[in-house]
């Protein structure tokens, strides 16, 4: 069955996951791999849509793209700076799913942590200077450090096996 992998990635984290998906599927069935570009998708039934988390949701270009999809099977994936909380990830997915119309079926979703840019750490460090030993800020700095390792080999393995399982090696 034909499929597309459409994703948005600024610093490359989400692209690592997109590439892992591509690597486990039959390349001959891949109609498109890249940024959302308004490509017509009538004869493609399966669309993988990837995003980086932007203020608790997905970027505008992904919202717009999701709104164009009708009668597709959609597999959502994303990377977020915050890690370690399935509830947080579920909240983001719930938010993003609002942009998907009911004619589509969401077959599955995947989210993992993704490293953040250095200015985020600098912002935390500045805050910590103002409020030394503030637990919230210390937690954010620890989260920043954890995120630096992701997506890692386990994340890549996890998305690969989820995709294989979801599509029974049929794509
Ligand atoms: C402007 C901006 C806003 C962000 N907002 C969030 C957020 O609300 N929640 C979160 O977990 N991560 C947030 N992040 C972190 C990114 O989602 C994360 O680093 C992601 O892996 C980047 O993906 P990319 O490398 O594919 O661009 C934000 C990053 C930027 C630059």
XYZ file of N, CA, C and O and ligand atoms in Angstrom:
715
model
N 0.820 -1.210 0.000
C 0.000 0.000 0.000
C 0.859 1.267 0.000
O 1.866 1.306 0.676
N 0.392 2.248 -0.744
C 1.172 3.488 -0.855
C 1.069 4.317 0.421
O 0.033 4.344 1.066
N 2.141 4.998 0.740
C 2.133 5.842 1.938
C 2.984 7.091 1.714
O 3.780 7.161 0.761
N 2.794 8.060 2.611
C 3.609 9.277 2.595
C 4.116 9.539 4.008
O 3.437 9.216 4.975
N 5.290 10.134 4.105
C 5.821 10.555 5.408
C 6.029 12.069 5.314
O 6.884 12.541 4.560
N 5.215 12.795 6.044
C 5.217 14.260 5.966
C 5.561 14.790 7.351
O 4.913 14.416 8.334
N 6.587 15.615 7.440
C 6.987 16.033 8.786
C 7.588 17.426 8.781
O 8.064 17.926 7.754
N 7.584 18.011 9.980
C 8.230 19.299 10.188
C 9.324 19.101 11.226
O 9.089 18.498 12.276
N 10.527 19.586 10.925
C 11.645 19.422 11.861
C 12.604 20.585 11.658
O 13.072 20.807 10.543
N 12.870 21.328 12.713
C 13.781 22.468 12.571
C 15.212 22.056 12.889
O 16.140 22.372 12.149
N 15.389 21.341 13.996
C 16.763 21.012 14.407
C 17.122 19.542 14.184
O 18.184 19.091 14.612
N 16.234 18.779 13.545
C 16.599 17.422 13.129
C 16.084 16.278 13.985
O 16.183 15.119 13.582
N 15.521 16.562 15.161
C 15.046 15.465 16.021
C 13.903 14.684 15.373
O 13.936 13.450 15.296
N 12.912 15.406 14.913
C 11.743 14.749 14.317
C 12.142 14.037 13.023
O 11.602 12.987 12.675
N 13.133 14.603 12.362
C 13.629 13.964 11.137
C 14.259 12.592 11.428
O 14.148 11.677 10.613
N 14.889 12.456 12.590
C 15.468 11.152 12.961
C 14.357 10.099 13.034
O 14.499 8.978 12.550
N 13.230 10.492 13.615
C 12.097 9.557 13.738
C 11.480 9.292 12.357
O 11.160 8.149 12.015
N 11.359 10.344 11.554
C 10.808 10.181 10.200
C 11.671 9.204 9.395
O 11.158 8.318 8.705
N 12.976 9.354 9.521
C 13.895 8.495 8.767
C 13.805 7.051 9.257
O 13.862 6.103 8.461
N 13.633 6.873 10.574
C 13.505 5.515 11.131
C 12.259 4.834 10.558
O 12.286 3.644 10.227
N 11.176 5.604 10.420
C 9.939 5.052 9.833
C 10.209 4.634 8.389
O 9.897 3.524 7.975
N 10.848 5.538 7.663
C 11.169 5.268 6.250
C 12.011 3.996 6.120
O 11.792 3.187 5.228
N 12.947 3.834 7.048
C 13.880 2.716 6.967
C 13.231 1.343 7.169
O 13.793 0.341 6.746
N 12.076 1.306 7.849
C 11.454 -0.019 8.051
C 10.367 -0.324 7.022
O 9.765 -1.389 7.058
N 10.098 0.617 6.134
C 9.027 0.395 5.159
C 9.595 0.171 3.756
O 10.744 0.523 3.486
N 8.757 -0.396 2.913
C 9.158 -0.638 1.533
C 9.218 0.692 0.767
O 8.200 1.362 0.581
N 10.419 1.042 0.353
C 10.641 2.341 -0.281
C 9.839 2.510 -1.579
O 9.460 3.614 -1.950
N 9.562 1.394 -2.230
C 8.810 1.469 -3.498
C 7.400 2.003 -3.309
O 6.790 2.501 -4.247
N 6.875 1.858 -2.095
C 5.508 2.328 -1.822
C 5.474 3.755 -1.280
O 4.410 4.279 -1.003
N 6.662 4.345 -1.122
C 6.733 5.696 -0.554
C 6.512 6.733 -1.655
O 7.330 6.881 -2.564
N 5.387 7.440 -1.562
C 5.035 8.433 -2.581
C 5.714 9.765 -2.310
O 6.041 10.524 -3.206
N 5.912 10.043 -1.024
C 6.509 11.330 -0.667
C 7.139 11.239 0.708
O 6.594 10.613 1.617
N 8.302 11.882 0.864
C 8.981 11.965 2.161
C 9.519 13.387 2.270
O 10.365 13.797 1.479
N 8.979 14.174 3.198
C 9.486 15.537 3.338
C 8.491 16.466 4.011
O 7.542 16.028 4.658
N 8.744 17.764 3.826
C 7.896 18.796 4.448
C 6.497 18.809 3.853
O 6.333 18.450 2.692
N 5.516 19.323 4.620
C 4.182 19.467 4.025
C 4.269 20.482 2.885
O 4.814 21.557 3.074
N 3.805 20.096 1.721
C 3.938 21.040 0.598
C 2.681 21.093 -0.252
O 2.714 21.508 -1.403
N 1.567 20.618 0.319
C 0.312 20.721 -0.408
C 0.149 19.706 -1.518
O -0.743 19.801 -2.344
N 1.028 18.711 -1.515
C 0.954 17.655 -2.524
C -0.412 16.968 -2.486
O -0.948 16.711 -1.422
N -0.965 16.663 -3.664
C -2.255 15.961 -3.697
C -2.074 14.524 -3.229
O -1.103 13.867 -3.596
N -3.000 14.059 -2.427
C -2.770 12.760 -1.798
C -3.922 11.783 -2.017
O -4.077 10.836 -1.285
N -4.723 11.992 -3.052
C -5.934 11.186 -3.244
C -5.690 9.677 -3.253
O -6.433 8.932 -2.641
N -4.662 9.237 -3.974
C -4.495 7.792 -4.099
C -3.624 7.190 -2.995
O -3.314 6.009 -3.034
N -3.256 7.999 -2.034
C -2.464 7.481 -0.909
C -3.388 7.326 0.289
O -4.087 8.264 0.668
N -3.399 6.130 0.856
C -4.332 5.881 1.962
C -3.672 6.097 3.332
O -4.359 6.354 4.322
N -2.349 5.965 3.379
C -1.677 6.013 4.678
C -0.702 7.189 4.735
O 0.146 7.340 3.844
N -0.866 8.005 5.752
C 0.010 9.172 5.887
C 0.605 9.205 7.292
O -0.120 9.199 8.289
N 1.920 9.219 7.352
C 2.633 9.432 8.612
C 2.862 10.939 8.728
O 3.397 11.547 7.808
N 2.429 11.520 9.846
C 2.599 12.968 10.004
C 3.407 13.245 11.265
O 3.020 12.844 12.366
N 4.539 13.935 11.073
C 5.444 14.178 12.194
C 5.604 15.655 12.506
O 5.603 16.495 11.607
N 5.761 15.968 13.776
C 5.888 17.372 14.181
C 6.796 17.505 15.399
O 6.984 16.555 16.157
N 7.337 18.688 15.577
C 8.019 19.025 16.825
C 7.032 19.821 17.660
O 6.136 20.489 17.108
N 7.157 19.707 18.964
C 6.175 20.356 19.835
C 6.521 21.832 19.980
O 7.646 22.206 20.314
N 5.529 22.631 19.673
C 5.672 24.081 19.752
C 4.583 24.595 20.690
O 3.392 24.500 20.361
N 5.011 25.061 21.829
C 4.084 25.582 22.848
C 2.862 24.696 23.045
O 1.722 25.128 22.908
N 3.127 23.437 23.325
C 2.042 22.512 23.670
C 1.220 22.007 22.502
O 0.246 21.278 22.706
N 1.623 22.339 21.278
C 0.891 21.853 20.111
C 1.895 21.537 19.002
O 3.073 21.299 19.282
N 1.410 21.530 17.758
C 2.325 21.325 16.629
C 2.456 22.644 15.871
O 1.648 23.547 16.054
N 3.458 22.778 15.014
C 3.607 24.019 14.248
C 2.419 24.250 13.298
O 1.742 23.296 12.901
N 2.223 25.487 12.949
C 1.111 25.898 12.082
C 1.064 25.089 10.772
O -0.016 24.687 10.330
N 2.217 24.861 10.168
C 2.224 24.156 8.871
C 1.662 22.742 9.007
O 1.062 22.205 8.079
N 1.834 22.138 10.190
C 1.283 20.799 10.418
C -0.225 20.881 10.671
O -0.999 20.063 10.166
N -0.641 21.907 11.410
C -2.088 22.095 11.613
C -2.781 22.229 10.255
O -3.790 21.587 9.988
N -2.207 23.068 9.402
C -2.803 23.308 8.083
C -2.818 22.024 7.263
O -3.798 21.703 6.601
N -1.720 21.297 7.325
C -1.634 20.051 6.550
C -2.661 19.028 7.030
O -3.374 18.419 6.226
N -2.736 18.855 8.354
C -3.675 17.874 8.905
C -5.103 18.188 8.466
O -5.895 17.291 8.182
N -5.402 19.476 8.383
C -6.762 19.887 7.995
C -7.095 19.518 6.553
O -8.263 19.462 6.189
N -6.067 19.296 5.721
C -6.336 18.953 4.310
C -6.627 17.455 4.139
O -7.061 17.034 3.066
N -6.355 16.652 5.155
C -6.467 15.201 4.984
C -7.902 14.708 5.147
O -8.594 15.104 6.079
N -8.305 13.858 4.213
C -9.640 13.239 4.265
C -9.515 11.761 3.935
O -8.777 11.390 3.023
N -10.244 10.938 4.662
C -10.307 9.484 4.395
C -8.934 8.800 4.388
O -8.676 7.939 3.546
N -8.076 9.218 5.279
C -6.746 8.601 5.362
C -6.620 7.805 6.653
O -7.363 8.017 7.613
N -5.629 6.916 6.650
C -5.174 6.313 7.893
C -3.960 7.122 8.307
O -2.981 7.207 7.551
N -4.027 7.714 9.481
C -2.957 8.628 9.895
C -2.189 8.058 11.075
O -2.776 7.611 12.064
N -0.877 8.076 10.939
C 0.011 7.703 12.044
C 0.733 8.997 12.444
O 1.481 9.568 11.659
N 0.479 9.438 13.681
C 1.079 10.692 14.152
C 2.367 10.408 14.915
O 2.408 9.472 15.719
N 3.382 11.241 14.709
C 4.580 11.099 15.540
C 5.160 12.480 15.838
O 4.925 13.444 15.101
N 5.876 12.551 16.951
C 6.415 13.848 17.313
C 7.577 13.750 18.285
O 7.837 12.693 18.869
N 8.303 14.858 18.434
C 9.327 14.952 19.470
C 9.069 16.206 20.287
O 8.629 17.231 19.766
N 9.359 16.089 21.592
C 9.084 17.178 22.530
C 10.291 17.386 23.436
O 11.004 16.433 23.747
N 10.481 18.600 23.857
C 11.590 18.878 24.771
C 11.381 18.241 26.139
O 12.328 17.768 26.771
N 10.129 18.207 26.583
C 9.854 17.618 27.895
C 9.721 16.109 27.771
O 9.063 15.619 26.863
N 10.320 15.409 28.704
C 10.275 13.949 28.643
C 9.706 13.357 29.906
O 9.358 14.068 30.846
N 9.635 12.043 29.890
C 9.328 11.322 31.118
C 7.881 11.343 31.554
O 7.554 10.809 32.602
N 6.982 11.922 30.780
C 5.586 11.916 31.203
C 4.677 11.531 30.047
O 4.469 12.304 29.112
N 4.151 10.314 30.136
C 3.208 9.857 29.106
C 1.977 10.758 29.075
O 1.406 11.013 28.032
N 1.581 11.237 30.267
C 0.388 12.100 30.346
C 0.610 13.375 29.536
O -0.278 13.843 28.832
N 1.817 13.917 29.658
C 2.138 15.138 28.898
C 2.047 14.852 27.393
O 1.427 15.602 26.641
N 2.643 13.731 26.980
C 2.611 13.363 25.560
C 1.170 13.151 25.089
O 0.794 13.560 23.990
N 0.374 12.482 25.930
C -1.020 12.214 25.546
C -1.789 13.522 25.371
O -2.610 13.649 24.465
N -1.496 14.479 26.236
C -2.149 15.788 26.140
C -1.815 16.474 24.827
O -2.680 17.074 24.180
N -0.564 16.369 24.425
C -0.154 16.989 23.154
C -0.846 16.304 21.979
O -1.369 16.962 21.077
N -0.851 14.972 22.023
C -1.500 14.236 20.930
C -2.981 14.599 20.864
O -3.530 14.797 19.774
N -3.622 14.711 22.008
C -5.046 15.069 22.033
C -5.254 16.451 21.406
O -6.189 16.661 20.630
N -4.360 17.353 21.707
C -4.441 18.712 21.144
C -4.274 18.668 19.619
O -5.061 19.252 18.875
N -3.267 17.913 19.167
C -2.980 17.869 17.725
C -4.103 17.140 16.959
O -4.453 17.515 15.840
N -4.688 16.136 17.598
C -5.755 15.366 16.935
C -6.970 16.228 16.600
O -7.758 15.881 15.719
N -7.111 17.353 17.271
C -8.233 18.250 16.978
C -8.212 18.766 15.546
O -9.220 19.209 15.030
N -7.038 18.725 14.918
C -6.922 19.261 13.556
C -7.219 18.196 12.502
O -7.093 18.443 11.312
N -7.570 16.985 12.979
C -7.818 15.879 12.055
C -9.326 15.639 11.959
O -9.989 15.428 12.980
N -9.851 15.650 10.739
C -11.306 15.498 10.597
C -11.719 14.040 10.801
O -10.909 13.113 10.679
N -13.007 13.846 11.062
C -13.508 12.517 11.429
C -13.516 11.513 10.287
O -13.692 10.314 10.528
N -13.318 11.985 9.066
C -13.278 11.028 7.954
C -11.997 10.192 7.992
O -11.892 9.165 7.335
N -11.033 10.636 8.774
C -9.752 9.922 8.875
C -9.764 8.949 10.054
O -10.556 9.097 10.983
N -8.839 7.979 10.001
C -8.647 7.079 11.143
C -7.224 7.298 11.657
O -6.267 7.273 10.866
N -7.107 7.527 12.953
C -5.754 7.658 13.533
C -5.338 6.257 13.981
O -5.892 5.718 14.936
N -4.374 5.686 13.270
C -4.046 4.285 13.537
C -3.167 4.132 14.772
O -3.298 3.168 15.515
N -2.282 5.085 14.982
C -1.436 5.026 16.172
C -0.663 6.329 16.289
O -0.712 7.171 15.388
N 0.047 6.465 17.407
C 0.868 7.662 17.562
C 2.109 7.334 18.390
O 2.121 6.352 19.138
N 3.111 8.176 18.241
C 4.392 7.950 18.922
C 5.004 9.298 19.271
O 4.980 10.228 18.461
N 5.540 9.373 20.479
C 6.225 10.624 20.852
C 7.444 10.285 21.694
O 7.403 9.377 22.522
N 8.519 11.014 21.468
C 9.688 10.847 22.331
C 10.321 12.212 22.561
O 9.929 13.211 21.951
N 11.312 12.212 23.432
C 11.980 13.466 23.772
C 12.964 13.858 22.662
O 13.480 12.995 21.945
N 13.212 15.161 22.539
C 14.177 15.632 21.556
C 14.968 16.798 22.126
O 14.418 17.662 22.812
N 16.258 16.762 21.876
C 17.149 17.788 22.443
C 16.700 19.204 22.094
O 16.136 19.433 21.014
N 16.983 20.130 22.996
C 16.596 21.531 22.783
C 17.840 22.374 22.512
O 18.959 21.959 22.806
N 17.618 23.569 22.021
C 18.748 24.435 21.683
C 19.333 25.070 22.952
O 18.671 25.164 23.985
N 20.582 25.526 22.820
C 21.341 25.969 23.981
C 20.743 27.192 24.678
O 20.876 27.361 25.888
N 20.056 28.017 23.902
C 19.475 29.224 24.518
C 18.433 28.888 25.578
O 18.210 29.661 26.506
N 17.832 27.683 25.464
C 16.869 27.243 26.485
C 17.606 27.052 27.816
O 17.180 27.548 28.864
N 18.759 26.402 27.747
C 19.559 26.197 28.970
C 20.005 27.544 29.547
O 19.933 27.761 30.768
N 20.413 28.421 28.654
C 20.869 29.742 29.122
C 19.744 30.495 29.842
O 19.974 31.170 30.841
N 18.541 30.330 29.321
C 17.390 30.981 29.962
C 17.163 30.404 31.365
O 16.968 31.136 32.329
N 17.251 29.078 31.482
C 17.076 28.435 32.788
C 18.168 28.896 33.761
O 17.898 29.147 34.939
N 19.400 28.976 33.228
C 20.516 29.356 34.114
C 20.350 30.781 34.634
O 20.683 31.079 35.778
N 19.816 31.625 33.773
C 19.558 33.002 34.185
C 18.487 33.030 35.283
O 18.628 33.734 36.297
N 17.450 32.237 35.087
C 16.379 32.160 36.093
C 16.917 31.636 37.425
O 16.546 32.098 38.499
N 17.831 30.670 37.307
C 18.381 30.065 38.526
C 19.217 31.071 39.314
O 19.252 31.015 40.553
N 19.839 31.974 38.591
C 20.625 33.013 39.280
C 19.710 33.900 40.114
O 20.054 34.319 41.218
N 18.518 34.151 39.548
C 17.556 34.988 40.285
C 16.955 34.227 41.457
O 16.656 34.800 42.492
N 16.753 32.918 41.265
C 16.141 32.089 42.323
C 16.955 30.818 42.524
O 16.559 29.733 42.083
N 18.099 30.929 43.194
C 18.937 29.747 43.364
C 18.170 28.665 44.143
O 17.380 28.989 45.016
N 18.403 27.433 43.773
C 17.799 26.264 44.425
C 16.291 26.133 44.218
O 15.643 25.355 44.919
N 15.750 26.888 43.297
C 14.328 26.719 42.968
C 14.138 25.339 42.301
O 14.744 25.057 41.268
N 13.308 24.497 42.931
C 13.147 23.115 42.462
C 12.644 23.024 41.026
O 13.097 22.175 40.251
N 11.707 23.897 40.687
C 11.167 23.871 39.328
C 12.246 24.123 38.293
O 12.316 23.441 37.270
N 13.076 25.117 38.571
C 14.133 25.460 37.607
C 15.161 24.327 37.541
O 15.603 23.935 36.458
N 15.503 23.783 38.715
C 16.459 22.665 38.733
C 15.910 21.475 37.939
O 16.642 20.826 37.186
N 14.618 21.201 38.078
C 14.000 20.109 37.313
C 14.065 20.381 35.816
O 14.299 19.469 35.017
N 13.853 21.635 35.453
C 13.891 21.977 34.024
C 15.304 21.811 33.468
O 15.480 21.383 32.327
N 16.296 22.136 34.292
C 17.687 21.965 33.842
C 18.006 20.471 33.695
O 18.621 20.049 32.713
N 17.526 19.675 34.649
C 17.733 18.219 34.531
C 17.045 17.658 33.300
O 17.593 16.818 32.587
N 15.823 18.144 33.044
C 15.093 17.704 31.859
C 15.858 18.092 30.583
O 15.964 17.301 29.645
N 16.426 19.308 30.596
C 17.207 19.772 29.448
C 18.370 18.810 29.179
O 18.623 18.415 28.033
N 19.045 18.412 30.273
C 20.204 17.507 30.126
C 19.773 16.132 29.613
O 20.438 15.547 28.764
N 18.641 15.621 30.141
C 18.120 14.329 29.653
C 17.812 14.410 28.156
O 18.097 13.489 27.395
N 17.212 15.536 27.782
C 16.772 15.690 26.390
C 17.945 15.664 25.418
O 17.794 15.236 24.271
N 19.125 16.085 25.891
C 20.289 16.147 24.997
C 20.627 14.796 24.370
O 21.269 14.726 23.333
N 20.190 13.728 25.023
C 20.518 12.380 24.541
C 19.504 11.859 23.513
O 19.684 10.774 22.956
N 18.434 12.613 23.274
C 17.327 12.078 22.461
C 17.125 12.847 21.155
O 17.455 14.021 21.100
N 16.539 12.158 20.149
C 16.155 10.762 20.114
C 17.397 9.867 20.134
O 18.357 10.156 19.405
N 17.355 8.806 20.943
C 18.504 7.898 21.020
C 18.168 6.570 20.329
O 17.108 6.428 19.715
N 19.102 5.613 20.453
C 18.923 4.337 19.750
C 17.648 3.619 20.213
O 16.960 2.981 19.396
N 17.314 3.758 21.495
C 16.087 3.111 21.989
C 14.836 3.742 21.380
O 13.868 3.044 21.071
N 14.854 5.070 21.248
C 13.710 5.757 20.621
C 13.529 5.273 19.178
O 12.408 5.025 18.725
N 14.652 5.152 18.485
C 14.605 4.716 17.079
C 14.079 3.283 16.994
O 13.230 2.960 16.153
N 14.548 2.440 17.904
C 14.083 1.049 17.946
C 12.583 1.008 18.254
O 11.825 0.237 17.654
N 12.158 1.857 19.201
C 10.745 1.863 19.619
C 9.823 2.258 18.455
O 8.794 1.616 18.230
N 10.202 3.287 17.704
C 9.328 3.693 16.591
C 9.332 2.624 15.501
O 8.290 2.303 14.929
N 10.494 2.032 15.270
C 10.558 0.999 14.231
C 9.656 -0.180 14.583
O 8.917 -0.679 13.741
N 9.729 -0.638 15.830
C 8.912 -1.804 16.161
C 7.430 -1.452 16.219
O 6.589 -2.263 15.833
N 7.099 -0.228 16.638
C 5.687 0.171 16.644
C 5.127 0.194 15.219
O 4.023 -0.298 14.963
N 5.900 0.746 14.296
C 5.428 0.817 12.904
C 5.270 -0.588 12.318
O 4.267 -0.896 11.672
N 6.240 -1.451 12.605
C 6.150 -2.827 12.090
C 4.913 -3.521 12.643
O 4.183 -4.191 11.925
N 4.696 -3.331 13.950
C 3.552 -3.963 14.622
C 2.233 -3.406 14.072
O 1.316 -4.148 13.755
N 2.166 -2.101 13.949
C 0.920 -1.455 13.517
C 0.518 -1.898 12.111
O -0.655 -2.107 11.837
N 1.524 -2.039 11.247
C 1.193 -2.355 9.854
C 1.536 -3.799 9.488
O 1.502 -4.151 8.304
N 1.838 -4.621 10.492
C 2.084 -6.049 10.257
C 3.059 -6.326 9.123
O 2.853 -7.254 8.344
N 4.044 -5.489 8.987
C 5.015 -5.630 7.895
C 4.378 -5.586 6.510
O 4.897 -6.138 5.560
N 3.191 -4.939 6.418
C 2.462 -4.914 5.140
C 2.747 -3.703 4.260
O 2.199 -3.584 3.175
N 3.537 -2.784 4.727
C 3.761 -1.568 3.923
C 5.090 -1.644 3.197
O 6.065 -2.082 3.770
C 9.801 27.968 20.137
C 9.849 26.577 20.723
C 8.796 26.150 21.507
C 8.826 24.861 22.079
N 7.763 24.467 22.845
C 7.811 23.243 23.454
C 6.745 22.812 24.277
O 5.736 23.497 24.489
N 6.844 21.587 24.858
C 7.919 20.760 24.661
O 7.945 19.660 25.210
N 8.951 21.143 23.851
C 8.916 22.342 23.253
N 9.957 22.731 22.420
C 11.076 21.785 22.187
C 11.010 21.066 20.827
O 9.708 20.594 20.573
C 11.953 19.843 20.788
O 13.283 20.238 21.070
C 11.857 19.103 19.457
O 12.482 17.839 19.588
C 12.488 19.848 18.303
O 12.303 19.069 17.131
P 13.117 19.261 15.776
O 14.584 18.990 16.086
O 12.542 18.229 14.862
O 12.909 20.655 15.308
C 9.941 23.997 21.851
C 10.987 24.440 21.035
C 10.962 25.713 20.477
C 12.101 26.155 19.598
